[in-house]
mmCIF file of N, CA, C and O in Angstrom:
data_model
loop_
_atom_site.group_PDB
_atom_site.id
_atom_site.type_symbol
_atom_site.label_atom_id
_atom_site.label_comp_id
_atom_site.label_asym_id
_atom_site.label_seq_id
_atom_site.Cartn_x
_atom_site.Cartn_y
_atom_site.Cartn_z
ATOM 1 N N GLU A 1 -10.756 2.777 18.250
ATOM 2 C CA GLU A 1 -10.258 3.455 17.160
ATOM 3 C C GLU A 1 -11.414 4.354 16.520
ATOM 4 O O GLU A 1 -12.297 3.748 16.252
ATOM 5 N N GLU A 2 -11.033 5.624 16.335
ATOM 6 C CA GLU A 2 -12.076 6.481 15.866
ATOM 7 C C GLU A 2 -11.887 6.657 14.377
ATOM 8 O O GLU A 2 -10.865 6.777 13.964
ATOM 9 N N VAL A 3 -12.903 6.409 13.729
ATOM 10 C CA VAL A 3 -12.972 6.598 12.158
ATOM 11 C C VAL A 3 -14.001 7.486 11.897
ATOM 12 O O VAL A 3 -15.065 7.162 11.958
ATOM 13 N N LYS A 4 -13.558 8.611 11.318
ATOM 14 C CA LYS A 4 -14.419 9.643 10.803
ATOM 15 C C LYS A 4 -14.344 9.666 9.349
ATOM 16 O O LYS A 4 -13.351 9.676 8.639
ATOM 17 N N ILE A 5 -15.672 9.937 8.787
ATOM 18 C CA ILE A 5 -15.796 9.884 7.360
ATOM 19 C C ILE A 5 -16.573 11.032 6.822
ATOM 20 O O ILE A 5 -17.564 11.451 7.594
ATOM 21 N N GLU A 6 -16.108 11.732 5.821
ATOM 22 C CA GLU A 6 -16.686 12.836 5.448
ATOM 23 C C GLU A 6 -17.946 12.459 4.720
ATOM 24 O O GLU A 6 -17.947 11.676 3.903
ATOM 25 N N VAL A 7 -19.168 13.229 4.973
ATOM 26 C CA VAL A 7 -20.342 12.996 4.488
ATOM 27 C C VAL A 7 -20.789 14.227 3.811
ATOM 28 O O VAL A 7 -21.068 15.376 4.587
ATOM 29 N N LYS A 8 -21.164 14.257 2.539
ATOM 30 C CA LYS A 8 -21.681 15.502 1.957
ATOM 31 C C LYS A 8 -23.285 15.398 1.941
ATOM 32 O O LYS A 8 -23.729 14.431 1.471
ATOM 33 N N GLN A 9 -23.726 16.391 2.577
ATOM 34 C CA GLN A 9 -25.259 16.530 2.630
ATOM 35 C C GLN A 9 -25.567 18.042 2.069
ATOM 36 O O GLN A 9 -25.119 18.930 2.520
ATOM 37 N N GLU A 10 -26.174 17.926 0.907
ATOM 38 C CA GLU A 10 -26.766 19.218 0.328
ATOM 39 C C GLU A 10 -25.483 20.032 0.050
ATOM 40 O O GLU A 10 -24.472 19.867 -0.715
ATOM 41 N N ASP A 11 -25.236 21.182 0.750
ATOM 42 C CA ASP A 11 -24.277 22.171 0.481
ATOM 43 C C ASP A 11 -23.107 21.975 1.656
ATOM 44 O O ASP A 11 -22.108 22.918 1.473
ATOM 45 N N THR A 12 -23.259 21.196 2.453
ATOM 46 C CA THR A 12 -22.165 21.025 3.571
ATOM 47 C C THR A 12 -21.473 19.807 3.560
ATOM 48 O O THR A 12 -21.915 18.707 3.008
ATOM 49 N N THR A 13 -20.410 19.657 4.152
ATOM 50 C CA THR A 13 -19.654 18.588 4.440
ATOM 51 C C THR A 13 -19.271 18.388 5.917
ATOM 52 O O THR A 13 -18.660 19.145 6.538
ATOM 53 N N ASP A 14 -19.785 17.155 6.322
ATOM 54 C CA ASP A 14 -19.547 16.978 7.874
ATOM 55 C C ASP A 14 -18.848 15.705 8.025
ATOM 56 O O ASP A 14 -18.823 14.744 7.114
ATOM 57 N N GLU A 15 -18.000 15.580 9.251
ATOM 58 C CA GLU A 15 -17.373 14.427 9.553
ATOM 59 C C GLU A 15 -18.370 13.506 10.464
ATOM 60 O O GLU A 15 -18.798 14.119 11.479
ATOM 61 N N VAL A 16 -18.457 12.250 10.218
ATOM 62 C CA VAL A 16 -19.432 11.442 10.970
ATOM 63 C C VAL A 16 -18.532 10.316 11.386
ATOM 64 O O VAL A 16 -17.951 9.615 10.632
ATOM 65 N N ASP A 17 -18.633 9.912 12.794
ATOM 66 C CA ASP A 17 -18.023 8.605 13.272
ATOM 67 C C ASP A 17 -19.233 7.616 13.213
ATOM 68 O O ASP A 17 -19.999 7.435 14.211
ATOM 69 N N PHE A 18 -19.260 6.865 12.227
ATOM 70 C CA PHE A 18 -20.343 5.812 12.146
ATOM 71 C C PHE A 18 -20.323 4.768 13.252
ATOM 72 O O PHE A 18 -21.367 4.147 13.439
ATOM 73 N N ALA A 19 -19.307 4.574 13.997
ATOM 74 C CA ALA A 19 -19.231 3.675 14.920
ATOM 75 C C ALA A 19 -20.005 4.160 16.247
ATOM 76 O O ALA A 19 -20.370 3.348 17.024
ATOM 77 N N LYS A 20 -20.200 5.413 16.307
ATOM 78 C CA LYS A 20 -20.823 6.011 17.628
ATOM 79 C C LYS A 20 -22.290 6.522 17.368
ATOM 80 O O LYS A 20 -22.795 7.017 18.301
ATOM 81 N N ILE A 21 -22.850 6.195 16.253
ATOM 82 C CA ILE A 21 -24.184 6.616 15.958
ATOM 83 C C ILE A 21 -25.087 5.343 15.746
ATOM 84 O O ILE A 21 -24.626 4.423 15.192
ATOM 85 N N PRO A 22 -26.386 5.474 16.084
ATOM 86 C CA PRO A 22 -27.364 4.297 15.683
ATOM 87 C C PRO A 22 -27.300 3.885 14.193
ATOM 88 O O PRO A 22 -27.199 5.025 13.351
ATOM 89 N N ILE A 23 -27.692 2.792 13.901
ATOM 90 C CA ILE A 23 -27.758 2.395 12.504
ATOM 91 C C ILE A 23 -28.809 3.046 11.757
ATOM 92 O O ILE A 23 -28.592 3.506 10.623
ATOM 93 N N SER A 24 -29.906 3.421 12.443
ATOM 94 C CA SER A 24 -31.065 4.157 11.805
ATOM 95 C C SER A 24 -30.441 5.459 11.371
ATOM 96 O O SER A 24 -30.904 5.941 10.134
ATOM 97 N N GLU A 25 -29.790 6.131 12.182
ATOM 98 C CA GLU A 25 -29.215 7.511 11.715
ATOM 99 C C GLU A 25 -28.076 7.310 10.613
ATOM 100 O O GLU A 25 -28.213 8.107 9.853
ATOM 101 N N ALA A 26 -27.384 6.244 10.742
ATOM 102 C CA ALA A 26 -26.392 6.048 9.563
ATOM 103 C C ALA A 26 -27.243 5.906 8.270
ATOM 104 O O ALA A 26 -26.843 6.423 7.265
ATOM 105 N N PHE A 27 -28.312 5.062 8.190
ATOM 106 C CA PHE A 27 -29.028 4.910 7.033
ATOM 107 C C PHE A 27 -29.648 6.140 6.596
ATOM 108 O O PHE A 27 -29.710 6.461 5.317
ATOM 109 N N SER A 28 -29.976 7.044 7.421
ATOM 110 C CA SER A 28 -30.579 8.374 7.255
ATOM 111 C C SER A 28 -29.553 9.391 6.542
ATOM 112 O O SER A 28 -29.794 9.893 5.585
ATOM 113 N N ILE A 29 -28.333 9.173 7.102
ATOM 114 C CA ILE A 29 -27.253 10.183 6.687
ATOM 115 C C ILE A 29 -26.867 9.513 5.168
ATOM 116 O O ILE A 29 -26.576 10.399 4.354
ATOM 117 N N LEU A 30 -26.932 8.258 4.978
ATOM 118 C CA LEU A 30 -26.330 7.776 3.539
ATOM 119 C C LEU A 30 -27.485 7.550 2.762
ATOM 120 O O LEU A 30 -27.175 7.182 1.587
ATOM 121 N N ALA A 31 -28.624 7.979 3.078
ATOM 122 C CA ALA A 31 -29.883 7.830 2.213
ATOM 123 C C ALA A 31 -30.090 6.336 1.778
ATOM 124 O O ALA A 31 -30.178 6.241 0.654
ATOM 125 N N ALA A 32 -30.068 5.445 2.698
ATOM 126 C CA ALA A 32 -30.145 4.044 2.176
ATOM 127 C C ALA A 32 -31.123 3.272 3.202
ATOM 128 O O ALA A 32 -31.575 4.019 4.252
ATOM 129 N N THR A 33 -31.447 2.190 2.895
ATOM 130 C CA THR A 33 -32.342 1.404 3.763
ATOM 131 C C THR A 33 -31.633 0.093 4.180
ATOM 132 O O THR A 33 -30.520 -0.210 3.804
ATOM 133 N N HIS A 34 -32.296 -0.615 5.125
ATOM 134 C CA HIS A 34 -31.730 -1.862 5.560
ATOM 135 C C HIS A 34 -31.610 -2.933 4.374
ATOM 136 O O HIS A 34 -30.920 -3.776 4.445
ATOM 137 N N ASP A 35 -32.459 -2.686 3.377
ATOM 138 C CA ASP A 35 -32.612 -3.578 2.238
ATOM 139 C C ASP A 35 -31.645 -3.242 1.123
ATOM 140 O O ASP A 35 -31.396 -3.868 0.023
ATOM 141 N N GLY A 36 -30.870 -2.030 1.328
ATOM 142 C CA GLY A 36 -29.840 -1.596 0.426
ATOM 143 C C GLY A 36 -30.441 -0.560 -0.436
ATOM 144 O O GLY A 36 -31.483 0.280 -0.093
ATOM 145 N N LEU A 37 -29.892 -0.229 -1.585
ATOM 146 C CA LEU A 37 -30.132 0.731 -2.607
ATOM 147 C C LEU A 37 -30.991 0.152 -3.618
ATOM 148 O O LEU A 37 -30.918 -0.923 -4.206
ATOM 149 N N SER A 38 -31.886 1.033 -4.218
ATOM 150 C CA SER A 38 -32.785 0.700 -5.358
ATOM 151 C C SER A 38 -31.782 0.663 -6.567
ATOM 152 O O SER A 38 -30.587 1.437 -6.581
ATOM 153 N N SER A 39 -32.074 0.093 -7.702
ATOM 154 C CA SER A 39 -31.264 0.029 -8.875
ATOM 155 C C SER A 39 -31.089 1.419 -9.507
ATOM 156 O O SER A 39 -29.959 1.877 -9.895
ATOM 157 N N ALA A 40 -32.115 2.282 -9.321
ATOM 158 C CA ALA A 40 -32.019 3.750 -9.960
ATOM 159 C C ALA A 40 -31.089 4.394 -9.006
ATOM 160 O O ALA A 40 -30.265 5.185 -9.635
ATOM 161 N N GLU A 41 -30.944 4.361 -7.726
ATOM 162 C CA GLU A 41 -30.146 4.933 -6.845
ATOM 163 C C GLU A 41 -28.565 4.509 -6.878
ATOM 164 O O GLU A 41 -27.692 5.293 -6.872
ATOM 165 N N VAL A 42 -28.645 3.214 -7.370
ATOM 166 C CA VAL A 42 -27.192 2.720 -7.539
ATOM 167 C C VAL A 42 -26.666 3.371 -8.777
ATOM 168 O O VAL A 42 -25.516 3.890 -8.697
ATOM 169 N N LYS A 43 -27.284 3.396 -9.934
ATOM 170 C CA LYS A 43 -27.008 4.072 -11.124
ATOM 171 C C LYS A 43 -26.570 5.449 -10.786
ATOM 172 O O LYS A 43 -25.690 6.101 -11.410
ATOM 173 N N LYS A 44 -27.489 6.137 -10.004
ATOM 174 C CA LYS A 44 -27.275 7.547 -9.819
ATOM 175 C C LYS A 44 -25.903 7.815 -9.086
ATOM 176 O O LYS A 44 -25.011 8.678 -9.477
ATOM 177 N N ARG A 45 -25.800 6.918 -8.069
ATOM 178 C CA ARG A 45 -24.414 7.206 -7.201
ATOM 179 C C ARG A 45 -23.157 6.823 -8.067
ATOM 180 O O ARG A 45 -22.173 7.260 -7.861
ATOM 181 N N LEU A 46 -23.319 5.666 -8.979
ATOM 182 C CA LEU A 46 -22.284 5.401 -9.836
ATOM 183 C C LEU A 46 -21.973 6.536 -10.672
ATOM 184 O O LEU A 46 -20.624 6.774 -11.020
ATOM 185 N N ALA A 47 -22.925 7.106 -11.270
ATOM 186 C CA ALA A 47 -22.633 8.177 -12.107
ATOM 187 C C ALA A 47 -21.856 9.441 -11.432
ATOM 188 O O ALA A 47 -21.008 10.098 -11.809
ATOM 189 N N GLU A 48 -22.403 9.654 -10.083
ATOM 190 C CA GLU A 48 -21.826 10.735 -9.383
ATOM 191 C C GLU A 48 -20.528 10.498 -8.789
ATOM 192 O O GLU A 48 -19.580 11.413 -8.783
ATOM 193 N N TYR A 49 -20.375 9.276 -8.169
ATOM 194 C CA TYR A 49 -19.114 9.183 -7.353
ATOM 195 C C TYR A 49 -18.186 8.060 -7.935
ATOM 196 O O TYR A 49 -17.025 7.986 -7.636
ATOM 197 N N GLY A 50 -18.689 7.402 -9.080
ATOM 198 C CA GLY A 50 -17.816 6.232 -9.739
ATOM 199 C C GLY A 50 -17.795 5.074 -8.674
ATOM 200 O O GLY A 50 -18.506 4.870 -7.751
ATOM 201 N N PRO A 51 -17.175 4.091 -9.379
ATOM 202 C CA PRO A 51 -17.242 2.699 -8.540
ATOM 203 C C PRO A 51 -16.444 2.837 -7.259
ATOM 204 O O PRO A 51 -15.692 3.618 -7.088
ATOM 205 N N ASN A 52 -16.846 2.033 -6.429
ATOM 206 C CA ASN A 52 -16.119 1.995 -5.005
ATOM 207 C C ASN A 52 -14.988 1.038 -5.115
ATOM 208 O O ASN A 52 -15.149 -0.154 -4.746
ATOM 209 N N LYS A 53 -13.870 1.505 -5.599
ATOM 210 C CA LYS A 53 -12.552 0.639 -5.657
ATOM 211 C C LYS A 53 -11.520 1.522 -5.397
ATOM 212 O O LYS A 53 -11.417 2.745 -5.822
ATOM 213 N N LEU A 54 -10.321 0.876 -4.927
ATOM 214 C CA LEU A 54 -9.322 1.570 -4.719
ATOM 215 C C LEU A 54 -8.440 1.670 -6.022
ATOM 216 O O LEU A 54 -8.498 0.782 -6.857
ATOM 217 N N PRO A 55 -7.758 2.845 -6.198
ATOM 218 C CA PRO A 55 -7.033 3.067 -7.296
ATOM 219 C C PRO A 55 -5.800 1.975 -7.487
ATOM 220 O O PRO A 55 -5.143 1.485 -6.516
ATOM 221 N N GLU A 56 -5.594 1.511 -8.769
ATOM 222 C CA GLU A 56 -4.481 0.577 -8.802
ATOM 223 C C GLU A 56 -3.100 1.221 -8.892
ATOM 224 O O GLU A 56 -3.100 2.359 -9.513
ATOM 225 N N SER A 57 -2.193 0.642 -8.185
ATOM 226 C CA SER A 57 -0.982 1.155 -8.197
ATOM 227 C C SER A 57 -0.052 0.253 -8.697
ATOM 228 O O SER A 57 -0.095 -0.899 -8.679
ATOM 229 N N SER A 58 1.084 0.842 -9.700
ATOM 230 C CA SER A 58 1.931 -0.088 -10.287
ATOM 231 C C SER A 58 3.391 0.260 -9.717
ATOM 232 O O SER A 58 3.660 1.519 -9.273
ATOM 233 N N ARG A 59 4.091 -0.687 -9.391
ATOM 234 C CA ARG A 59 5.512 -0.520 -8.960
ATOM 235 C C ARG A 59 6.445 -1.180 -10.056
ATOM 236 O O ARG A 59 6.225 -2.074 -10.623
ATOM 237 N N ASN A 60 7.556 -0.464 -10.067
ATOM 238 C CA ASN A 60 8.740 -0.885 -10.984
ATOM 239 C C ASN A 60 9.411 -2.212 -10.266
ATOM 240 O O ASN A 60 10.010 -2.031 -9.212
ATOM 241 N N ALA A 61 9.337 -3.366 -10.908
ATOM 242 C CA ALA A 61 9.844 -4.577 -10.300
ATOM 243 C C ALA A 61 11.287 -4.471 -9.977
ATOM 244 O O ALA A 61 11.779 -5.082 -8.917
ATOM 245 N N VAL A 62 12.017 -3.983 -10.922
ATOM 246 C CA VAL A 62 13.540 -3.729 -10.710
ATOM 247 C C VAL A 62 13.809 -3.008 -9.656
ATOM 248 O O VAL A 62 14.652 -3.238 -8.740
ATOM 249 N N LEU A 63 13.023 -1.708 -9.406
ATOM 250 C CA LEU A 63 13.394 -0.920 -8.290
ATOM 251 C C LEU A 63 12.878 -1.537 -6.843
ATOM 252 O O LEU A 63 13.617 -1.419 -5.996
ATOM 253 N N VAL A 64 11.821 -2.375 -6.905
ATOM 254 C CA VAL A 64 11.539 -3.107 -5.708
ATOM 255 C C VAL A 64 12.608 -4.095 -5.533
ATOM 256 O O VAL A 64 13.038 -4.297 -4.140
ATOM 257 N N PHE A 65 13.201 -4.730 -6.478
ATOM 258 C CA PHE A 65 14.137 -5.819 -6.195
ATOM 259 C C PHE A 65 15.525 -5.098 -5.557
ATOM 260 O O PHE A 65 16.129 -5.475 -4.689
ATOM 261 N N LEU A 66 15.843 -4.055 -6.255
ATOM 262 C CA LEU A 66 17.108 -3.180 -5.720
ATOM 263 C C LEU A 66 16.768 -2.638 -4.456
ATOM 264 O O LEU A 66 17.801 -2.377 -3.510
ATOM 265 N N GLY A 67 15.590 -2.327 -4.147
ATOM 266 C CA GLY A 67 15.193 -1.778 -2.700
ATOM 267 C C GLY A 67 15.692 -2.824 -1.734
ATOM 268 O O GLY A 67 15.977 -2.237 -0.532
ATOM 269 N N TYR A 68 15.794 -4.084 -1.978
ATOM 270 C CA TYR A 68 16.091 -4.994 -0.934
ATOM 271 C C TYR A 68 17.653 -5.024 -0.830
ATOM 272 O O TYR A 68 18.266 -5.531 0.193
ATOM 273 N N MET A 69 18.337 -4.264 -1.350
ATOM 274 C CA MET A 69 19.784 -4.069 -1.351
ATOM 275 C C MET A 69 20.058 -2.834 -0.595
ATOM 276 O O MET A 69 21.293 -2.196 -0.523
ATOM 277 N N TRP A 70 19.107 -1.966 -0.090
ATOM 278 C CA TRP A 70 19.326 -0.753 0.455
ATOM 279 C C TRP A 70 18.863 -0.895 2.027
ATOM 280 O O TRP A 70 17.777 -0.487 2.402
ATOM 281 N N ASN A 71 19.801 -1.448 2.709
ATOM 282 C CA ASN A 71 19.638 -1.628 4.232
ATOM 283 C C ASN A 71 20.982 -1.766 4.739
ATOM 284 O O ASN A 71 21.922 -1.989 4.070
ATOM 285 N N PRO A 72 21.097 -1.559 6.147
ATOM 286 C CA PRO A 72 22.330 -1.593 6.771
ATOM 287 C C PRO A 72 23.234 -2.862 6.538
ATOM 288 O O PRO A 72 24.485 -2.694 6.256
ATOM 289 N N LEU A 73 22.452 -3.908 6.567
ATOM 290 C CA LEU A 73 23.277 -5.311 6.384
ATOM 291 C C LEU A 73 23.894 -5.415 4.953
ATOM 292 O O LEU A 73 25.004 -5.671 4.766
ATOM 293 N N SER A 74 22.951 -4.955 3.983
ATOM 294 C CA SER A 74 23.535 -4.941 2.534
ATOM 295 C C SER A 74 24.519 -3.903 2.417
ATOM 296 O O SER A 74 25.531 -4.295 1.681
ATOM 297 N N TRP A 75 24.523 -2.794 3.023
ATOM 298 C CA TRP A 75 25.711 -1.751 2.834
ATOM 299 C C TRP A 75 27.036 -2.551 3.350
ATOM 300 O O TRP A 75 28.054 -2.319 2.879
ATOM 301 N N ALA A 76 26.928 -3.127 4.521
ATOM 302 C CA ALA A 76 28.122 -3.709 5.122
ATOM 303 C C ALA A 76 28.617 -4.747 4.088
ATOM 304 O O ALA A 76 29.854 -4.856 4.016
ATOM 305 N N MET A 77 27.675 -5.628 3.496
ATOM 306 C CA MET A 77 28.160 -6.716 2.620
ATOM 307 C C MET A 77 28.721 -5.920 1.381
ATOM 308 O O MET A 77 29.802 -6.299 0.670
ATOM 309 N N GLU A 78 28.079 -4.883 0.943
ATOM 310 C CA GLU A 78 28.683 -4.167 -0.278
ATOM 311 C C GLU A 78 29.899 -3.687 0.017
ATOM 312 O O GLU A 78 30.863 -3.684 -0.915
ATOM 313 N N ALA A 79 30.148 -3.099 1.259
ATOM 314 C CA ALA A 79 31.595 -2.582 1.451
ATOM 315 C C ALA A 79 32.528 -3.690 1.586
ATOM 316 O O ALA A 79 33.653 -3.538 1.035
ATOM 317 N N ALA A 80 32.105 -4.826 1.961
ATOM 318 C CA ALA A 80 33.106 -6.027 2.027
ATOM 319 C C ALA A 80 33.322 -6.463 0.615
ATOM 320 O O ALA A 80 34.573 -6.800 0.360
ATOM 321 N N ALA A 81 32.364 -6.153 -0.306
ATOM 322 C CA ALA A 81 32.748 -6.525 -1.796
ATOM 323 C C ALA A 81 33.670 -5.651 -2.308
ATOM 324 O O ALA A 81 34.665 -6.099 -3.090
ATOM 325 N N ILE A 82 33.630 -4.385 -2.044
ATOM 326 C CA ILE A 82 34.576 -3.487 -2.436
ATOM 327 C C ILE A 82 35.859 -3.668 -1.916
ATOM 328 O O ILE A 82 36.943 -3.617 -2.743
ATOM 329 N N ILE A 83 35.930 -3.961 -0.670
ATOM 330 C CA ILE A 83 37.290 -4.291 -0.040
ATOM 331 C C ILE A 83 37.950 -5.628 -0.761
ATOM 332 O O ILE A 83 38.976 -5.612 -1.104
ATOM 333 N N ALA A 84 37.099 -6.553 -1.019
ATOM 334 C CA ALA A 84 37.556 -7.782 -1.640
ATOM 335 C C ALA A 84 38.086 -7.414 -3.153
ATOM 336 O O ALA A 84 39.123 -8.029 -3.505
ATOM 337 N N ILE A 85 37.369 -6.557 -3.758
ATOM 338 C CA ILE A 85 37.991 -6.116 -5.041
ATOM 339 C C ILE A 85 39.330 -5.424 -5.081
ATOM 340 O O ILE A 85 40.244 -5.676 -5.722
ATOM 341 N N ALA A 86 39.383 -4.665 -3.802
ATOM 342 C CA ALA A 86 40.655 -3.740 -3.697
ATOM 343 C C ALA A 86 41.877 -4.754 -3.317
ATOM 344 O O ALA A 86 42.850 -4.536 -3.671
ATOM 345 N N LEU A 87 41.429 -5.960 -2.754
ATOM 346 C CA LEU A 87 42.529 -6.970 -2.319
ATOM 347 C C LEU A 87 42.747 -8.068 -3.511
ATOM 348 O O LEU A 87 43.349 -8.894 -3.128
ATOM 349 N N ASN A 88 42.119 -7.829 -4.558
ATOM 350 C CA ASN A 88 42.013 -8.757 -5.684
ATOM 351 C C ASN A 88 41.553 -10.134 -5.161
ATOM 352 O O ASN A 88 42.196 -11.084 -5.741
ATOM 353 N N ASP A 89 40.661 -10.239 -4.419
ATOM 354 C CA ASP A 89 40.102 -11.490 -3.715
ATOM 355 C C ASP A 89 38.824 -11.759 -4.483
ATOM 356 O O ASP A 89 37.716 -11.486 -3.911
ATOM 357 N N TRP A 90 39.012 -12.330 -5.680
ATOM 358 C CA TRP A 90 37.825 -12.430 -6.590
ATOM 359 C C TRP A 90 36.707 -13.545 -6.071
ATOM 360 O O TRP A 90 35.570 -13.326 -6.252
ATOM 361 N N ALA A 91 37.309 -14.557 -5.493
ATOM 362 C CA ALA A 91 36.408 -15.596 -4.898
ATOM 363 C C ALA A 91 35.456 -14.943 -3.790
ATOM 364 O O ALA A 91 34.285 -15.207 -3.777
ATOM 365 N N ASP A 92 35.952 -14.227 -2.951
ATOM 366 C CA ASP A 92 35.215 -13.499 -1.734
ATOM 367 C C ASP A 92 34.346 -12.540 -2.321
ATOM 368 O O ASP A 92 33.073 -12.531 -2.118
ATOM 369 N N PHE A 93 34.633 -11.720 -3.473
ATOM 370 C CA PHE A 93 33.812 -10.831 -4.033
ATOM 371 C C PHE A 93 32.495 -11.533 -4.745
ATOM 372 O O PHE A 93 31.451 -11.190 -4.557
ATOM 373 N N ALA A 94 32.969 -12.636 -5.441
ATOM 374 C CA ALA A 94 31.847 -13.496 -5.972
ATOM 375 C C ALA A 94 30.868 -14.001 -5.044
ATOM 376 O O ALA A 94 29.609 -13.962 -5.182
ATOM 377 N N LEU A 95 31.340 -14.526 -4.047
ATOM 378 C CA LEU A 95 30.655 -15.146 -2.817
ATOM 379 C C LEU A 95 29.667 -13.860 -2.277
ATOM 380 O O LEU A 95 28.355 -14.124 -2.135
ATOM 381 N N ILE A 96 30.220 -12.873 -1.970
ATOM 382 C CA ILE A 96 29.475 -11.742 -1.348
ATOM 383 C C ILE A 96 28.369 -11.261 -2.274
ATOM 384 O O ILE A 96 27.273 -10.994 -1.856
ATOM 385 N N VAL A 97 28.679 -11.055 -3.554
ATOM 386 C CA VAL A 97 27.747 -10.654 -4.499
ATOM 387 C C VAL A 97 26.667 -11.645 -4.593
ATOM 388 O O VAL A 97 25.395 -11.394 -4.743
ATOM 389 N N GLY A 98 27.012 -12.993 -4.702
ATOM 390 C CA GLY A 98 26.057 -14.030 -4.794
ATOM 391 C C GLY A 98 25.167 -14.068 -3.632
ATOM 392 O O GLY A 98 23.843 -14.073 -3.777
ATOM 393 N N LEU A 99 25.642 -13.898 -2.488
ATOM 394 C CA LEU A 99 24.674 -13.770 -1.250
ATOM 395 C C LEU A 99 23.932 -12.589 -1.334
ATOM 396 O O LEU A 99 22.691 -12.637 -0.810
ATOM 397 N N LEU A 100 24.394 -11.438 -1.604
ATOM 398 C CA LEU A 100 23.488 -10.149 -1.689
ATOM 399 C C LEU A 100 22.222 -10.371 -2.864
ATOM 400 O O LEU A 100 21.139 -10.093 -2.439
ATOM 401 N N ILE A 101 22.640 -10.922 -3.985
ATOM 402 C CA ILE A 101 21.597 -11.339 -4.962
ATOM 403 C C ILE A 101 20.688 -12.430 -4.410
ATOM 404 O O ILE A 101 19.340 -12.227 -4.570
ATOM 405 N N MET A 102 21.064 -13.451 -3.818
ATOM 406 C CA MET A 102 20.192 -14.381 -3.366
ATOM 407 C C MET A 102 19.302 -13.851 -2.263
ATOM 408 O O MET A 102 18.139 -14.245 -2.140
ATOM 409 N N ASN A 103 19.894 -13.053 -1.306
ATOM 410 C CA ASN A 103 19.048 -12.415 -0.304
ATOM 411 C C ASN A 103 17.901 -11.571 -1.022
ATOM 412 O O ASN A 103 16.781 -11.549 -0.369
ATOM 413 N N SER A 104 18.318 -10.759 -1.954
ATOM 414 C CA SER A 104 17.193 -9.837 -2.660
ATOM 415 C C SER A 104 16.205 -10.624 -3.343
ATOM 416 O O SER A 104 15.023 -10.460 -3.259
ATOM 417 N N CYS A 105 16.640 -11.941 -3.962
ATOM 418 C CA CYS A 105 15.636 -12.709 -4.613
ATOM 419 C C CYS A 105 14.696 -13.296 -3.623
ATOM 420 O O CYS A 105 13.517 -13.441 -3.938
ATOM 421 N N ILE A 106 15.214 -13.834 -2.483
ATOM 422 C CA ILE A 106 14.276 -14.484 -1.540
ATOM 423 C C ILE A 106 13.516 -13.433 -1.051
ATOM 424 O O ILE A 106 12.306 -13.595 -0.865
ATOM 425 N N SER A 107 13.947 -12.308 -0.661
ATOM 426 C CA SER A 107 12.890 -11.085 -0.069
ATOM 427 C C SER A 107 11.807 -10.725 -1.242
ATOM 428 O O SER A 107 10.723 -10.605 -0.821
ATOM 429 N N TYR A 108 12.334 -10.555 -2.319
ATOM 430 C CA TYR A 108 11.397 -10.413 -3.469
ATOM 431 C C TYR A 108 10.312 -11.325 -3.667
ATOM 432 O O TYR A 108 9.169 -11.090 -3.718
ATOM 433 N N TYR A 109 10.876 -12.639 -3.650
ATOM 434 C CA TYR A 109 9.779 -13.738 -3.804
ATOM 435 C C TYR A 109 8.839 -13.628 -2.583
ATOM 436 O O TYR A 109 7.629 -13.941 -2.815
ATOM 437 N N GLU A 110 9.270 -13.564 -1.355
ATOM 438 C CA GLU A 110 8.307 -13.445 -0.062
ATOM 439 C C GLU A 110 7.397 -12.392 -0.204
ATOM 440 O O GLU A 110 6.287 -12.558 0.239
ATOM 441 N N GLU A 111 7.705 -11.284 -0.744
ATOM 442 C CA GLU A 111 6.756 -10.196 -0.852
ATOM 443 C C GLU A 111 5.605 -10.527 -1.852
ATOM 444 O O GLU A 111 4.599 -10.247 -1.785
#
């Protein structure tokens, strides 16, 4: 698998596949050594690039839960629930809705 990373050097930006170059060349491109970076270099890079961490993402728990009711099997069960209402079969309606909710709860918990 090819992974190319953009490397900024002075005024240019090049793509480098670090898997295909020798480690000495990688250290040269990254301006690093086998022993790591000096404290001064770490502070400089933190100021320039910020911390090396992924951005946090937040998801609405209610929308995630409702998302488990958005699939073909759930649609068929929802249609069956509507038909049960139309036929005044409240016991079947309650059972179908209970199964839908239980399925969504299990899926939500497993994720």
